[in-house]
Short mmCIF file of C-alpha atoms in Angstrom, two decimals:
data_model
loop_
_atom_site.label_atom_id
_atom_site.label_comp_id
_atom_site.label_asym_id
_atom_site.label_seq_id
_atom_site.Cartn_x
_atom_site.Cartn_y
_atom_site.Cartn_z
CA UNK A 1 237.22 -58.40 78.33
CA UNK A 2 239.72 -58.94 81.09
CA UNK A 3 243.28 -58.18 80.17
CA UNK A 4 246.81 -58.75 81.53
CA UNK A 5 250.22 -57.39 80.77
CA UNK A 6 252.71 -60.29 80.08
CA UNK A 7 256.09 -59.90 78.35
CA UNK A 8 255.33 -56.25 77.85
CA UNK A 9 252.18 -56.81 75.84
CA UNK A 10 248.55 -56.47 76.76
CA UNK A 11 246.65 -59.70 76.18
CA UNK A 12 242.82 -59.94 76.33
CA UNK A 13 240.89 -63.10 77.21
CA UNK A 14 237.47 -64.39 78.13
CA UNK A 15 236.75 -66.93 80.77
CA UNK A 16 233.82 -69.24 81.40
CA UNK A 17 232.74 -71.98 83.85
CA UNK A 18 234.70 -73.30 86.79
CA UNK A 19 236.89 -76.25 87.71
CA UNK A 20 240.24 -77.31 86.27
CA UNK A 21 241.71 -74.76 83.81
CA UNK A 22 241.39 -75.30 80.02
CA UNK A 23 243.05 -72.82 77.74
CA UNK A 24 241.98 -72.36 74.08
CA UNK A 25 244.34 -70.96 71.46
CA UNK A 26 242.93 -69.77 68.16
CA UNK A 27 244.14 -69.70 64.59
CA UNK A 28 245.89 -67.11 62.42
CA UNK A 29 243.89 -63.91 62.01
CA UNK A 30 241.11 -64.99 64.42
CA UNK A 31 240.38 -64.63 68.07
CA UNK A 32 238.51 -66.32 70.92
CA UNK A 33 235.22 -66.05 69.05
CA UNK A 34 236.22 -69.07 66.84
CA UNK A 35 235.74 -71.41 69.89
CA UNK A 36 231.99 -70.78 70.41
CA UNK A 37 231.16 -74.53 70.07
CA UNK A 38 234.07 -75.69 72.24
CA UNK A 39 233.35 -73.04 74.98
CA UNK A 40 229.64 -74.02 75.24
CA UNK A 41 230.64 -77.68 75.80
CA UNK A 42 233.74 -77.37 77.89
CA UNK A 43 232.47 -74.71 80.31
CA UNK A 44 230.17 -77.41 81.75
CA UNK A 45 233.16 -79.15 83.32
CA UNK A 46 236.13 -76.71 83.21
CA UNK A 47 237.32 -73.19 83.86
CA UNK A 48 237.67 -72.26 80.17
CA UNK A 49 240.09 -69.46 79.19
CA UNK A 50 239.94 -68.26 75.63
CA UNK A 51 242.99 -66.10 74.91
CA UNK A 52 243.38 -63.51 72.10
CA UNK A 53 246.99 -63.99 71.08
CA UNK A 54 249.28 -60.98 70.60
CA UNK A 55 248.56 -59.23 67.38
CA UNK A 56 245.04 -60.65 67.23
CA UNK A 57 241.51 -59.86 68.41
CA UNK A 58 241.51 -57.25 71.20
CA UNK A 59 245.04 -58.01 72.34
CA UNK A 60 247.84 -55.45 71.62
CA UNK A 61 248.90 -55.17 68.00
CA UNK A 62 252.71 -55.11 68.08
CA UNK A 63 254.63 -54.61 64.81
CA UNK A 64 256.95 -57.63 65.06
CA UNK A 65 256.74 -60.86 66.99
CA UNK A 66 257.56 -64.56 66.68
CA UNK A 67 256.01 -67.97 67.40
CA UNK A 68 258.33 -68.16 70.42
CA UNK A 69 256.75 -64.92 71.64
CA UNK A 70 253.33 -66.60 71.38
CA UNK A 71 254.58 -69.62 73.40
CA UNK A 72 256.15 -67.54 76.12
CA UNK A 73 252.98 -65.40 76.33
CA UNK A 74 250.91 -68.49 77.19
CA UNK A 75 253.45 -69.62 79.88
CA UNK A 76 253.57 -66.11 81.38
CA UNK A 77 249.79 -65.87 81.19
CA UNK A 78 249.51 -69.07 83.17
CA UNK A 79 251.91 -67.69 85.74
CA UNK A 80 249.80 -64.49 86.05
CA UNK A 81 246.66 -66.47 86.71
CA UNK A 82 248.42 -68.86 89.04
CA UNK A 83 247.70 -71.79 86.82
CA UNK A 84 250.26 -74.55 87.63
CA UNK A 85 248.94 -77.03 85.07
CA UNK A 86 246.32 -76.86 82.39
CA UNK A 87 244.70 -78.63 79.47
CA UNK A 88 245.26 -76.94 76.08
CA UNK A 89 243.36 -76.95 72.85
CA UNK A 90 244.92 -75.19 69.87
CA UNK A 91 243.57 -74.89 66.39
CA UNK A 92 245.85 -74.26 63.40
CA UNK A 93 248.24 -71.50 64.57
CA UNK A 94 246.98 -72.25 68.12
CA UNK A 95 248.17 -75.85 67.66
CA UNK A 96 251.70 -74.62 66.94
CA UNK A 97 251.61 -72.46 70.11
CA UNK A 98 250.25 -75.38 72.14
CA UNK A 99 253.02 -77.65 70.82
CA UNK A 100 255.58 -75.08 71.98
CA UNK A 101 254.09 -74.83 75.47
CA UNK A 102 253.94 -78.62 75.74
CA UNK A 103 257.51 -78.96 74.52
CA UNK A 104 259.17 -76.30 76.75
CA UNK A 105 256.97 -76.73 79.78
CA UNK A 106 255.71 -80.38 79.60
CA UNK A 107 255.05 -80.61 83.27
CA UNK A 108 252.43 -77.83 82.96
CA UNK A 109 250.25 -79.47 80.36
CA UNK A 110 247.80 -82.20 81.41
CA UNK A 111 245.79 -82.82 78.21
CA UNK A 112 246.67 -81.61 74.73
CA UNK A 113 244.28 -81.37 71.75
CA UNK A 114 245.84 -80.20 68.45
CA UNK A 115 243.38 -79.39 65.73
CA UNK A 116 244.45 -79.13 62.11
CA UNK A 117 248.11 -79.11 63.20
CA UNK A 118 251.51 -79.22 61.60
CA UNK A 119 254.90 -79.48 63.29
CA UNK A 120 256.99 -77.18 61.01
CA UNK A 121 256.68 -74.52 58.34
CA UNK A 122 258.81 -72.25 56.22
CA UNK A 123 255.91 -69.82 55.96
CA UNK A 124 252.41 -69.69 57.25
CA UNK A 125 250.12 -72.22 55.56
CA UNK A 126 248.03 -69.37 54.16
CA UNK A 127 251.02 -67.82 52.41
CA UNK A 128 252.05 -71.20 51.04
CA UNK A 129 248.60 -71.80 49.60
CA UNK A 130 248.48 -68.36 48.08
CA UNK A 131 251.80 -69.00 46.41
CA UNK A 132 250.67 -72.32 45.07
CA UNK A 133 247.61 -70.69 43.40
CA UNK A 134 249.16 -67.34 42.48
CA UNK A 135 247.90 -67.43 38.94
CA UNK A 136 244.34 -67.98 40.03
CA UNK A 137 244.61 -65.10 42.52
CA UNK A 138 246.00 -62.40 40.29
CA UNK A 139 244.14 -59.09 40.62
CA UNK A 140 242.05 -60.14 43.60
CA UNK A 141 241.80 -58.30 46.88
CA UNK A 142 242.86 -60.22 50.05
CA UNK A 143 239.22 -60.89 50.87
CA UNK A 144 238.55 -62.11 47.38
CA UNK A 145 241.63 -64.30 47.50
CA UNK A 146 240.50 -66.03 50.69
CA UNK A 147 237.08 -66.62 49.14
CA UNK A 148 238.65 -68.15 46.09
CA UNK A 149 240.93 -70.36 48.25
CA UNK A 150 238.07 -71.56 50.47
CA UNK A 151 237.43 -74.49 48.11
CA UNK A 152 241.00 -75.72 48.87
CA UNK A 153 240.72 -75.07 52.60
CA UNK A 154 237.25 -76.38 53.61
CA UNK A 155 235.09 -79.35 52.50
CA UNK A 156 231.95 -77.37 53.22
CA UNK A 157 233.00 -73.76 52.54
CA UNK A 158 229.37 -72.41 52.52
CA UNK A 159 228.69 -73.88 56.01
CA UNK A 160 232.01 -72.44 57.27
CA UNK A 161 231.25 -69.10 55.66
CA UNK A 162 227.84 -68.85 57.31
CA UNK A 163 229.41 -69.79 60.66
CA UNK A 164 232.19 -67.18 60.20
CA UNK A 165 229.74 -64.38 59.43
CA UNK A 166 227.81 -65.16 62.60
CA UNK A 167 230.80 -65.37 65.03
CA UNK A 168 232.97 -62.70 63.44
CA UNK A 169 230.53 -59.83 64.19
CA UNK A 170 232.61 -58.33 66.97
CA UNK A 171 236.02 -59.50 65.75
CA UNK A 172 238.44 -56.55 65.05
CA UNK A 173 239.66 -56.72 61.47
CA UNK A 174 243.48 -56.78 61.17
CA UNK A 175 245.07 -54.22 58.91
CA UNK A 176 247.26 -55.48 56.06
CA UNK A 177 250.33 -54.63 58.05
CA UNK A 178 249.01 -56.51 61.12
CA UNK A 179 248.22 -59.49 58.86
CA UNK A 180 251.73 -59.54 57.56
CA UNK A 181 253.18 -59.43 61.06
CA UNK A 182 250.89 -62.35 62.14
CA UNK A 183 252.00 -64.44 59.14
CA UNK A 184 255.69 -63.67 59.55
CA UNK A 185 255.50 -64.93 63.16
CA UNK A 186 254.80 -68.40 61.74
CA UNK A 187 257.90 -68.54 59.46
CA UNK A 188 260.68 -71.04 59.88
CA UNK A 189 259.59 -73.09 62.90
CA UNK A 190 260.21 -76.79 63.43
CA UNK A 191 259.08 -78.72 66.52
CA UNK A 192 259.73 -82.16 65.02
CA UNK A 193 262.99 -82.83 66.87
CA UNK A 194 261.34 -81.78 70.21
CA UNK A 195 257.89 -83.43 70.17
CA UNK A 196 259.11 -86.46 72.07
CA UNK A 197 259.43 -84.24 75.10
CA UNK A 198 255.69 -83.87 75.39
CA UNK A 199 254.25 -85.85 78.28
CA UNK A 200 250.59 -84.81 78.08
CA UNK A 201 247.84 -87.17 76.89
CA UNK A 202 247.46 -85.93 73.28
CA UNK A 203 244.74 -85.93 70.61
CA UNK A 204 245.52 -84.75 67.08
CA UNK A 205 242.54 -84.01 64.73
CA UNK A 206 242.83 -83.37 60.95
CA UNK A 207 240.30 -82.85 58.21
CA UNK A 208 240.66 -84.95 55.01
CA UNK A 209 240.06 -82.01 52.67
CA UNK A 210 242.29 -79.48 54.47
CA UNK A 211 244.54 -77.77 51.94
CA UNK A 212 246.35 -75.68 54.57
CA UNK A 213 247.45 -78.37 57.04
CA UNK A 214 246.46 -81.72 55.38
CA UNK A 215 246.17 -85.04 57.37
CA UNK A 216 249.69 -86.09 56.51
CA UNK A 217 250.88 -83.09 58.66
CA UNK A 218 248.66 -84.00 61.61
CA UNK A 219 249.67 -87.67 61.35
CA UNK A 220 253.29 -86.68 61.51
CA UNK A 221 252.64 -84.66 64.66
CA UNK A 222 250.91 -87.59 66.27
CA UNK A 223 253.59 -90.08 65.30
CA UNK A 224 256.25 -87.85 66.94
CA UNK A 225 254.40 -87.30 70.25
CA UNK A 226 254.58 -90.33 72.56
CA UNK A 227 251.27 -92.24 72.67
CA UNK A 228 249.32 -89.54 70.87
CA UNK A 229 246.05 -90.46 69.22
CA UNK A 230 245.27 -89.27 65.62
CA UNK A 231 241.80 -88.89 64.17
CA UNK A 232 241.06 -87.90 60.55
CA UNK A 233 237.64 -86.40 59.95
CA UNK A 234 236.32 -87.72 56.62
CA UNK A 235 233.96 -84.86 55.79
CA UNK A 236 235.99 -81.86 56.97
CA UNK A 237 238.64 -79.49 55.84
CA UNK A 238 240.33 -76.88 58.07
CA UNK A 239 237.36 -76.47 60.36
CA UNK A 240 236.24 -79.89 61.72
CA UNK A 241 234.54 -78.33 64.65
CA UNK A 242 232.22 -76.52 62.22
CA UNK A 243 232.05 -79.03 59.35
CA UNK A 244 231.38 -82.02 61.52
CA UNK A 245 230.31 -80.57 64.90
CA UNK A 246 228.61 -83.65 66.39
CA UNK A 247 231.52 -85.94 65.60
CA UNK A 248 233.99 -83.36 66.82
CA UNK A 249 232.15 -82.99 70.11
CA UNK A 250 232.00 -86.74 70.51
CA UNK A 251 235.71 -87.35 69.71
CA UNK A 252 236.89 -84.54 72.04
CA UNK A 253 234.54 -85.56 74.86
CA UNK A 254 235.65 -89.18 74.69
CA UNK A 255 239.24 -88.24 74.72
CA UNK A 256 238.89 -85.95 77.72
CA UNK A 257 236.87 -88.61 79.60
CA UNK A 258 239.55 -91.21 78.93
CA UNK A 259 242.59 -89.09 79.86
#
């Protein structure tokens, strides 16, 4: 993987296709592999750059960092690659980072796609869900806990599980300490007072059965961004690109063609 040093941290990324830049920002604990479907479609028309955020994937694992660090990493990464303006697609944690980039550098974001998003949080959504179901999770390992919670996170957990096993083959596993650092970076953020600064054409996608970032959270984001479009996927949870891939491809393609 190519890598760059920005803000004192080594970040790894993959790039595909050619044309106008399109940066993909993954979710908590994941890496660029989660965008297999998006990459295969977008690389036909764009220079697609799938970034491993700090503390994730093959990027450097630093002990402490914040959501603001993630946001500034993307801006510095764009500077390093001489990208003046880009489209952004962020999923879950990546949608928080994308919001931050679009808020603090609105002139540098052309199109914005926020998947299973929320605009604020006291903790990561994963920690909040674990706390809500603490009695059910007693005595379980971290892996067993996530399996038990999958019924609250996805509408089609078996489908998402099969997909995850296939794409996660080469994904470095975070240590417990690295997982805690990644979760702490998502504590106590609130973009709600700032979202009206966003000037990019914006699409917000939520899944009806998402127990991490439910549709009300995505709808709130869309309501606070000028002229944003909100779409709720009726048969999805936290992974609409996997649970309803054809509709997801259609909705994203139509948005990009309109913008």
